[in-house]
PDB file of C-alpha atoms in Angstrom:
ATOM      1  CA  MET A   1     -65.816   6.408 -45.336  1.00 57.00           C
ATOM      2  CA  SER A   2     -66.161   3.352 -42.811  1.00 56.00           C
ATOM      3  CA  ASP A   3     -67.191   3.622 -39.179  1.00 56.00           C
ATOM      4  CA  PHE A   4     -63.637   3.074 -37.968  1.00 53.00           C
ATOM      5  CA  GLU A   5     -62.231   5.897 -40.084  1.00 55.00           C
ATOM      6  CA  ASN A   6     -65.081   8.297 -38.873  1.00 55.00           C
ATOM      7  CA  ASP A   7     -64.419   7.334 -35.192  1.00 52.00           C
ATOM      8  CA  HIS A   8     -60.620   7.728 -35.783  1.00 51.00           C
ATOM      9  CA  SER A   9     -60.906  11.180 -37.403  1.00 52.00           C
ATOM     10  CA  ALA A  10     -63.043  12.249 -34.460  1.00 50.00           C
ATOM     11  CA  VAL A  11     -60.408  11.311 -32.120  1.00 49.00           C
ATOM     12  CA  THR A  12     -57.565  13.043 -33.943  1.00 47.00           C
ATOM     13  CA  GLU A  13     -59.576  16.256 -34.481  1.00 49.00           C
ATOM     14  CA  GLN A  14     -59.965  16.339 -30.700  1.00 50.00           C
ATOM     15  CA  ASN A  15     -56.453  15.424 -29.943  1.00 49.00           C
ATOM     16  CA  ASP A  16     -53.526  16.650 -32.117  1.00 51.00           C
ATOM     17  CA  HIS A  17     -50.867  14.954 -30.002  1.00 49.00           C
ATOM     18  CA  PRO A  18     -50.079  11.345 -30.358  1.00 50.00           C
ATOM     19  CA  ALA A  19     -49.687  10.831 -26.559  1.00 50.00           C
ATOM     20  CA  GLU A  20     -53.127  12.356 -25.916  1.00 47.00           C
ATOM     21  CA  GLU A  21     -54.471  10.117 -28.588  1.00 46.00           C
ATOM     22  CA  TYR A  22     -53.075   7.029 -26.914  1.00 46.00           C
ATOM     23  CA  PHE A  23     -54.640   8.019 -23.567  1.00 46.00           C
ATOM     24  CA  TYR A  24     -57.821   9.294 -25.075  1.00 48.00           C
ATOM     25  CA  GLY A  25     -60.529   8.603 -22.508  1.00 50.00           C
ATOM     26  CA  GLN A  26     -57.946   7.593 -19.837  1.00 50.00           C
ATOM     27  CA  GLN A  27     -56.077   9.408 -17.183  1.00 47.00           C
ATOM     28  CA  ALA A  28     -52.367   9.628 -17.936  1.00 43.00           C
ATOM     29  CA  PRO A  29     -50.268   7.396 -15.469  1.00 44.00           C
ATOM     30  CA  ALA A  30     -48.704   9.207 -12.646  1.00 45.00           C
ATOM     31  CA  TYR A  31     -44.867   9.243 -12.746  1.00 43.00           C
ATOM     32  CA  ASN A  32     -42.399   9.556  -9.857  1.00 43.00           C
ATOM     33  CA  ASN A  33     -41.682  13.353  -9.614  1.00 45.00           C
ATOM     34  CA  GLY A  34     -39.630  12.929  -6.590  1.00 43.00           C
ATOM     35  CA  SER A  35     -42.269  13.910  -3.945  1.00 45.00           C
ATOM     36  CA  PRO A  36     -42.162  12.175  -0.664  1.00 46.00           C
ATOM     37  CA  GLU A  37     -45.346  10.458  -1.472  1.00 56.00           C
ATOM     38  CA  THR A  38     -43.855   8.875  -4.520  1.00 74.00           C
ATOM     39  CA  GLU A  39     -40.297   8.101  -3.400  1.00 82.00           C
ATOM     40  CA  ASN A  40     -39.061   4.675  -4.195  1.00 89.00           C
ATOM     41  CA  THR A  41     -38.091   3.340  -0.675  1.00 91.00           C
ATOM     42  CA  LEU A  42     -36.276   0.215  -1.896  1.00 94.00           C
ATOM     43  CA  ALA A  43     -34.089   2.066  -4.197  1.00 93.00           C
ATOM     44  CA  GLY A  44     -33.550   4.680  -1.468  1.00 92.00           C
ATOM     45  CA  ILE A  45     -32.345   1.961   1.004  1.00 94.00           C
ATOM     46  CA  VAL A  46     -29.967   0.611  -1.671  1.00 95.00           C
ATOM     47  CA  GLY A  47     -28.618   4.112  -2.123  1.00 94.00           C
ATOM     48  CA  ALA A  48     -28.324   4.712   1.484  1.00 95.00           C
ATOM     49  CA  PHE A  49     -26.371   1.663   2.129  1.00 96.00           C
ATOM     50  CA  LEU A  50     -24.079   2.203  -0.832  1.00 96.00           C
ATOM     51  CA  PHE A  51     -23.291   5.860   0.015  1.00 95.00           C
ATOM     52  CA  SER A  52     -22.881   5.015   3.780  1.00 95.00           C
ATOM     53  CA  ILE A  53     -20.033   2.724   2.932  1.00 95.00           C
ATOM     54  CA  GLY A  54     -17.794   5.805   2.808  1.00 92.00           C
ATOM     55  CA  GLY A  55     -18.655   6.754   6.354  1.00 91.00           C
ATOM     56  CA  GLY A  56     -17.972   3.059   7.504  1.00 92.00           C
ATOM     57  CA  LEU A  57     -14.553   3.285   6.018  1.00 94.00           C
ATOM     58  CA  ILE A  58     -13.799   6.472   7.798  1.00 92.00           C
ATOM     59  CA  ALA A  59     -15.057   4.833  11.109  1.00 90.00           C
ATOM     60  CA  PHE A  60     -12.892   1.705  10.315  1.00 92.00           C
ATOM     61  CA  VAL A  61      -9.741   3.705   9.605  1.00 92.00           C
ATOM     62  CA  LEU A  62     -10.102   5.980  12.754  1.00 89.00           C
ATOM     63  CA  SER A  63     -10.805   2.774  14.908  1.00 87.00           C
ATOM     64  CA  LEU A  64      -7.449   1.305  13.510  1.00 86.00           C
ATOM     65  CA  VAL A  65      -5.677   4.332  14.563  1.00 86.00           C
ATOM     66  CA  GLY A  66      -7.275   4.350  18.085  1.00 81.00           C
ATOM     67  CA  PHE A  67      -9.816   7.070  17.680  1.00 80.00           C
ATOM     68  CA  VAL A  68     -13.611   7.163  18.079  1.00 78.00           C
ATOM     69  CA  ALA A  69     -14.884  10.371  16.513  1.00 80.00           C
ATOM     70  CA  ALA A  70     -18.218  11.882  16.002  1.00 82.00           C
ATOM     71  CA  ILE A  71     -17.127  12.806  12.530  1.00 87.00           C
ATOM     72  CA  SER A  72     -17.420   9.154  11.412  1.00 87.00           C
ATOM     73  CA  GLY A  73     -21.181   8.971  12.362  1.00 87.00           C
ATOM     74  CA  LEU A  74     -21.894  12.542  10.968  1.00 90.00           C
ATOM     75  CA  VAL A  75     -20.399  11.451   7.592  1.00 91.00           C
ATOM     76  CA  THR A  76     -22.134   8.248   7.589  1.00 92.00           C
ATOM     77  CA  ILE A  77     -25.645   9.613   8.049  1.00 92.00           C
ATOM     78  CA  VAL A  78     -25.062  12.451   5.678  1.00 92.00           C
ATOM     79  CA  LEU A  79     -24.010  10.134   3.157  1.00 93.00           C
ATOM     80  CA  ALA A  80     -26.737   7.781   3.777  1.00 93.00           C
ATOM     81  CA  VAL A  81     -29.476  10.351   3.582  1.00 92.00           C
ATOM     82  CA  PHE A  82     -27.913  11.774   0.411  1.00 91.00           C
ATOM     83  CA  GLY A  83     -27.908   8.310  -1.112  1.00 93.00           C
ATOM     84  CA  TYR A  84     -31.446   7.779  -0.128  1.00 92.00           C
ATOM     85  CA  ASP A  85     -32.518  10.919  -1.526  1.00 89.00           C
ATOM     86  CA  LEU A  86     -30.587  10.408  -4.686  1.00 90.00           C
ATOM     87  CA  PHE A  87     -31.851   6.874  -5.490  1.00 91.00           C
ATOM     88  CA  SER A  88     -35.410   7.247  -4.249  1.00 89.00           C
ATOM     89  CA  GLY A  89     -36.107  10.304  -6.451  1.00 84.00           C
ATOM     90  CA  ALA A  90     -36.675  12.812  -3.536  1.00 78.00           C
ATOM     91  CA  LYS A  91     -33.428  14.538  -4.494  1.00 69.00           C
ATOM     92  CA  LYS A  92     -35.170  16.012  -7.540  1.00 69.00           C
ATOM     93  CA  LYS A  93     -37.467  18.142  -5.327  1.00 66.00           C
ATOM     94  CA  GLY A  94     -34.821  18.946  -2.776  1.00 64.00           C
ATOM     95  CA  ILE A  95     -36.937  17.320  -0.064  1.00 68.00           C
ATOM     96  CA  THR A  96     -35.732  15.049   2.671  1.00 77.00           C
ATOM     97  CA  SER A  97     -38.569  12.996   4.193  1.00 82.00           C
ATOM     98  CA  LYS A  98     -38.624  11.748   7.862  1.00 86.00           C
ATOM     99  CA  LYS A  99     -38.453   8.266   6.255  1.00 88.00           C
ATOM    100  CA  ALA A 100     -35.129   9.204   4.647  1.00 89.00           C
ATOM    101  CA  ILE A 101     -33.819  10.327   8.224  1.00 90.00           C
ATOM    102  CA  ILE A 102     -34.962   7.186   9.920  1.00 92.00           C
ATOM    103  CA  ILE A 103     -33.454   5.010   7.226  1.00 93.00           C
ATOM    104  CA  GLY A 104     -30.404   6.997   7.398  1.00 92.00           C
ATOM    105  CA  ILE A 105     -30.053   6.543  11.176  1.00 93.00           C
ATOM    106  CA  ILE A 106     -30.758   2.809  10.979  1.00 95.00           C
ATOM    107  CA  ILE A 107     -28.129   2.421   8.157  1.00 95.00           C
ATOM    108  CA  THR A 108     -25.575   4.412  10.177  1.00 94.00           C
ATOM    109  CA  ILE A 109     -26.176   2.118  13.150  1.00 94.00           C
ATOM    110  CA  VAL A 110     -25.486  -0.903  10.778  1.00 95.00           C
ATOM    111  CA  MET A 111     -22.628   0.599   9.190  1.00 95.00           C
ATOM    112  CA  LEU A 112     -20.779   1.588  12.575  1.00 93.00           C
ATOM    113  CA  PHE A 113     -21.446  -2.064  13.789  1.00 95.00           C
ATOM    114  CA  LEU A 114     -19.961  -3.415  10.388  1.00 95.00           C
ATOM    115  CA  ALA A 115     -16.933  -1.075  10.853  1.00 94.00           C
ATOM    116  CA  GLU A 116     -16.427  -2.117  14.445  1.00 93.00           C
ATOM    117  CA  CYS A 117     -16.457  -5.831  13.479  1.00 94.00           C
ATOM    118  CA  CYS A 118     -14.059  -5.293  10.609  1.00 95.00           C
ATOM    119  CA  SER A 119     -11.708  -3.376  12.911  1.00 93.00           C
ATOM    120  CA  TRP A 120     -11.772  -6.191  15.462  1.00 93.00           C
ATOM    121  CA  ALA A 121     -11.303  -8.838  12.632  1.00 94.00           C
ATOM    122  CA  TYR A 122      -8.295  -6.765  11.293  1.00 94.00           C
ATOM    123  CA  GLU A 123      -6.609  -6.698  14.694  1.00 92.00           C
ATOM    124  CA  LEU A 124      -7.473 -10.353  15.215  1.00 92.00           C
ATOM    125  CA  GLN A 125      -5.690 -11.237  11.889  1.00 94.00           C
ATOM    126  CA  LYS A 126      -2.550  -9.095  13.029  1.00 93.00           C
ATOM    127  CA  VAL A 127      -2.310 -11.110  16.531  1.00 92.00           C
ATOM    128  CA  LEU A 128      -2.856 -14.420  14.673  1.00 92.00           C
ATOM    129  CA  THR A 129      -0.226 -13.469  11.977  1.00 92.00           C
ATOM    130  CA  GLU A 130       2.251 -12.531  14.669  1.00 92.00           C
ATOM    131  CA  GLU A 131       1.825 -15.891  16.352  1.00 91.00           C
ATOM    132  CA  GLY A 132       2.580 -17.658  13.158  1.00 90.00           C
ATOM    133  CA  MET A 133      -0.695 -18.330  11.491  1.00 86.00           C
ATOM    134  CA  THR A 134       0.439 -16.490   8.213  1.00 82.00           C
ATOM    135  CA  ARG A 135      -2.352 -18.175   5.932  1.00 89.00           C
ATOM    136  CA  ILE A 136      -5.214 -16.652   7.919  1.00 91.00           C
ATOM    137  CA  THR A 137      -7.250 -14.037   5.933  1.00 93.00           C
ATOM    138  CA  PHE A 138      -9.163 -11.005   7.116  1.00 94.00           C
ATOM    139  CA  PHE A 139     -12.451 -12.777   6.031  1.00 95.00           C
ATOM    140  CA  ASP A 140     -11.469 -15.913   8.056  1.00 94.00           C
ATOM    141  CA  CYS A 141     -11.004 -13.660  11.066  1.00 93.00           C
ATOM    142  CA  LEU A 142     -14.316 -11.874  10.485  1.00 94.00           C
ATOM    143  CA  ARG A 143     -15.907 -15.330  10.070  1.00 95.00           C
ATOM    144  CA  ILE A 144     -14.485 -16.536  13.438  1.00 93.00           C
ATOM    145  CA  LEU A 145     -15.059 -13.283  15.399  1.00 93.00           C
ATOM    146  CA  PRO A 146     -18.264 -14.672  17.118  1.00 92.00           C
ATOM    147  CA  GLU A 147     -16.342 -17.683  18.311  1.00 92.00           C
ATOM    148  CA  VAL A 148     -13.635 -15.482  19.646  1.00 90.00           C
ATOM    149  CA  PHE A 149     -16.167 -13.484  21.588  1.00 90.00           C
ATOM    150  CA  LYS A 150     -17.734 -16.537  23.018  1.00 88.00           C
ATOM    151  CA  GLU A 151     -14.507 -18.038  24.133  1.00 82.00           C
ATOM    152  CA  THR A 152     -12.743 -14.909  25.439  1.00 82.00           C
ATOM    153  CA  GLU A 153     -13.680 -11.881  27.434  1.00 83.00           C
ATOM    154  CA  ALA A 154     -13.275  -9.630  24.319  1.00 89.00           C
ATOM    155  CA  LEU A 155     -16.927  -9.218  24.035  1.00 90.00           C
ATOM    156  CA  SER A 156     -17.287  -6.688  26.778  1.00 90.00           C
ATOM    157  CA  SER A 157     -14.399  -4.558  25.229  1.00 89.00           C
ATOM    158  CA  PHE A 158     -16.045  -4.931  21.778  1.00 92.00           C
ATOM    159  CA  LEU A 159     -19.466  -3.707  23.292  1.00 92.00           C
ATOM    160  CA  LEU A 160     -17.807  -0.860  25.164  1.00 91.00           C
ATOM    161  CA  SER A 161     -16.025   0.290  22.008  1.00 89.00           C
ATOM    162  CA  LEU A 162     -19.278  -0.148  19.912  1.00 91.00           C
ATOM    163  CA  ILE A 163     -21.312   1.807  22.547  1.00 93.00           C
ATOM    164  CA  LEU A 164     -18.624   4.664  22.399  1.00 90.00           C
ATOM    165  CA  SER A 165     -18.874   4.568  18.620  1.00 89.00           C
ATOM    166  CA  TYR A 166     -22.681   5.138  18.849  1.00 92.00           C
ATOM    167  CA  VAL A 167     -22.532   7.715  21.405  1.00 92.00           C
ATOM    168  CA  PHE A 168     -20.029   9.877  19.456  1.00 89.00           C
ATOM    169  CA  ALA A 169     -22.101   9.242  16.370  1.00 89.00           C
ATOM    170  CA  ALA A 170     -25.177  10.573  18.100  1.00 90.00           C
ATOM    171  CA  ILE A 171     -23.316  13.498  19.046  1.00 89.00           C
ATOM    172  CA  GLY A 172     -22.183  14.211  15.587  1.00 85.00           C
ATOM    173  CA  CYS A 173     -25.631  13.353  14.039  1.00 88.00           C
ATOM    174  CA  PHE A 174     -27.775  15.287  16.398  1.00 87.00           C
ATOM    175  CA  SER A 175     -27.481  18.704  14.853  1.00 83.00           C
ATOM    176  CA  TYR A 176     -27.782  17.374  11.366  1.00 85.00           C
ATOM    177  CA  VAL A 177     -30.906  15.222  12.052  1.00 85.00           C
ATOM    178  CA  LYS A 178     -32.374  18.087  13.908  1.00 83.00           C
ATOM    179  CA  GLN A 179     -31.798  20.393  11.007  1.00 82.00           C
ATOM    180  CA  ARG A 180     -33.187  18.107   8.420  1.00 78.00           C
ATOM    181  CA  ILE A 181     -36.286  17.423  10.408  1.00 75.00           C
ATOM    182  CA  LYS A 182     -37.192  21.024  10.652  1.00 70.00           C
ATOM    183  CA  ARG A 183     -37.162  21.563   6.858  1.00 63.00           C
TER     184      ARG A 183
END
């Protein structure tokens, strides 16, 4: 029997499992078990953004009908935190980290801003279409919105509407965030 066969037989006698044989003398790599220490933050941010789109759509629709409601902020943050937990791997353990809450709040702020911009672009498109500019699209209006704010006094109305959205979202989110932080 060769030296290699002697060494190999000694290894297989000690380790009957191929995985143990592979890692013989080495520590097995750590896998993401969903704990907050090993959550995948980048994937969590992507998940938070994707899931928060639903809350942004609710804010957009409510804005179109003239409502500013706390429910849009609440739905947005709940979906953002759920998406973060699901994509980051923390959902497996049922743990919501403070990082998930902070990212959820930031994503909610961004999503409500985007919803407000979309609402204003939609209204701008309606006005311009009524004035005979039938070929202008929603995306054209979204692109020219900053110019409209510079040349008109609409910026103050936009900011007031955005602040109201944030205040109502904060009211809607307060209880949820407080509850999640206590866990």
